[in-house]
Amino acid sequence: FSESVGSLNAWVLVMVDFHQQHRDDADAAARLAEVYGLWREDLTRFVAALAEGGWIGADRDPGTGATQIFAFGEGMNAHAAVYGLDEAAARAATIAGLVRLLR
């Protein structure tokens, strides 16, 4: 797991840098939107499954939950990478934050 967390930190920073370098490129923006849409669809299905299983409130909008999970996870990964947070502490903070988010 720790190896994937490190690579996720790097991936988030690469995505942000790519966006910054190509923010005026409509084709690049369309590709990023496509990739984001696919990731968001997967997370939306996950949130819907959590609701169906009774793990989270059935009144939660799966799309909104997916957006929140994605944004929180990427934010934590970027924060950990930029500020050099201890891997174990960053992982614990991410898990705790996601648990609170899904309540």
Short mmCIF file of C-alpha atoms in Angstrom, two decimals:
data_model
loop_
_atom_site.label_atom_id
_atom_site.label_comp_id
_atom_site.label_asym_id
_atom_site.label_seq_id
_atom_site.Cartn_x
_atom_site.Cartn_y
_atom_site.Cartn_z
CA PHE A 1 0.00 0.00 0.00
CA SER A 2 2.72 2.49 0.88
CA GLU A 3 4.22 2.22 -2.61
CA SER A 4 0.87 3.04 -4.20
CA VAL A 5 0.35 6.00 -1.87
CA GLY A 6 3.68 7.44 -2.96
CA SER A 7 2.84 7.01 -6.61
CA LEU A 8 -0.61 8.53 -6.05
CA ASN A 9 1.00 11.59 -4.50
CA ALA A 10 3.19 11.97 -7.56
CA TRP A 11 0.26 11.34 -9.92
CA VAL A 12 -1.83 14.13 -8.42
CA LEU A 13 1.02 16.59 -8.80
CA VAL A 14 1.62 15.49 -12.40
CA MET A 15 -2.08 15.96 -13.20
CA VAL A 16 -2.09 19.45 -11.67
CA ASP A 17 1.08 20.40 -13.52
CA PHE A 18 -0.30 19.04 -16.80
CA HIS A 19 -3.48 21.04 -16.31
CA GLN A 20 -1.51 24.20 -15.58
CA GLN A 21 0.71 23.73 -18.63
CA HIS A 22 -2.22 23.01 -20.98
CA ARG A 23 -5.09 25.00 -19.47
CA ASP A 24 -5.77 26.77 -22.77
CA ASP A 25 -5.68 23.55 -24.83
CA ALA A 26 -9.26 22.43 -25.48
CA ASP A 27 -8.18 18.92 -26.51
CA ALA A 28 -6.19 18.43 -23.30
CA ALA A 29 -9.11 19.75 -21.24
CA ALA A 30 -11.47 17.34 -22.99
CA ARG A 31 -9.15 14.40 -22.31
CA LEU A 32 -8.78 15.33 -18.63
CA ALA A 33 -12.56 15.68 -18.36
CA GLU A 34 -12.98 12.24 -19.92
CA VAL A 35 -10.52 10.62 -17.51
CA TYR A 36 -12.09 12.42 -14.55
CA GLY A 37 -15.54 11.32 -15.69
CA LEU A 38 -14.46 7.67 -15.75
CA TRP A 39 -12.94 7.88 -12.27
CA ARG A 40 -16.03 9.67 -10.98
CA GLU A 41 -18.33 7.02 -12.47
CA ASP A 42 -16.43 4.29 -10.61
CA LEU A 43 -16.64 6.21 -7.35
CA THR A 44 -20.33 6.95 -7.92
CA ARG A 45 -21.02 3.23 -8.23
CA PHE A 46 -19.00 2.63 -5.07
CA VAL A 47 -20.95 5.24 -3.08
CA ALA A 48 -24.24 3.84 -4.40
CA ALA A 49 -23.18 0.34 -3.31
CA LEU A 50 -22.32 1.66 0.16
CA ALA A 51 -25.78 3.19 0.41
CA GLU A 52 -27.48 0.05 -0.87
CA GLY A 53 -25.58 -2.01 1.68
CA GLY A 54 -26.58 0.27 4.53
CA TRP A 55 -23.04 1.47 5.16
CA ILE A 56 -23.98 5.11 4.55
CA GLY A 57 -27.28 6.95 4.51
CA ALA A 58 -29.52 6.05 1.58
CA ASP A 59 -30.37 9.74 1.21
CA ARG A 60 -26.81 10.57 0.10
CA ASP A 61 -26.43 11.55 -3.54
CA PRO A 62 -23.85 9.10 -4.97
CA GLY A 63 -22.54 11.64 -7.50
CA THR A 64 -21.93 14.28 -4.87
CA GLY A 65 -20.33 11.71 -2.59
CA ALA A 66 -18.06 10.58 -5.42
CA THR A 67 -16.95 14.15 -6.09
CA GLN A 68 -16.25 14.72 -2.39
CA ILE A 69 -14.26 11.49 -2.03
CA PHE A 70 -12.22 12.23 -5.13
CA ALA A 71 -11.50 15.83 -4.15
CA PHE A 72 -10.61 14.93 -0.57
CA GLY A 73 -8.32 12.07 -1.60
CA GLU A 74 -6.50 14.13 -4.21
CA GLY A 75 -6.21 17.06 -1.83
CA MET A 76 -4.71 14.90 0.89
CA ASN A 77 -2.29 13.28 -1.57
CA ALA A 78 -1.17 16.65 -2.91
CA HIS A 79 -0.81 18.05 0.61
CA ALA A 80 1.25 15.05 1.71
CA ALA A 81 3.52 15.31 -1.34
CA VAL A 82 4.06 19.07 -1.18
CA TYR A 83 4.63 19.23 2.56
CA GLY A 84 6.44 15.92 2.93
CA LEU A 85 4.08 14.46 5.49
CA ASP A 86 4.99 11.21 7.14
CA GLU A 87 3.45 8.41 5.05
CA ALA A 88 1.78 6.67 7.97
CA ALA A 89 0.35 9.93 9.30
CA ALA A 90 -0.92 10.94 5.85
CA ARG A 91 -2.53 7.52 5.35
CA ALA A 92 -4.20 7.68 8.77
CA ALA A 93 -5.46 11.21 8.12
CA THR A 94 -6.84 10.18 4.74
CA ILE A 95 -8.69 7.20 6.16
CA ALA A 96 -10.05 9.19 9.10
CA GLY A 97 -11.16 11.99 6.79
CA LEU A 98 -12.91 9.65 4.39
CA VAL A 99 -14.72 7.93 7.25
CA ARG A 100 -15.96 11.29 8.52
CA LEU A 101 -16.91 12.37 5.02
CA LEU A 102 -19.03 9.28 4.50
CA ARG A 103 -20.93 9.54 7.78
#
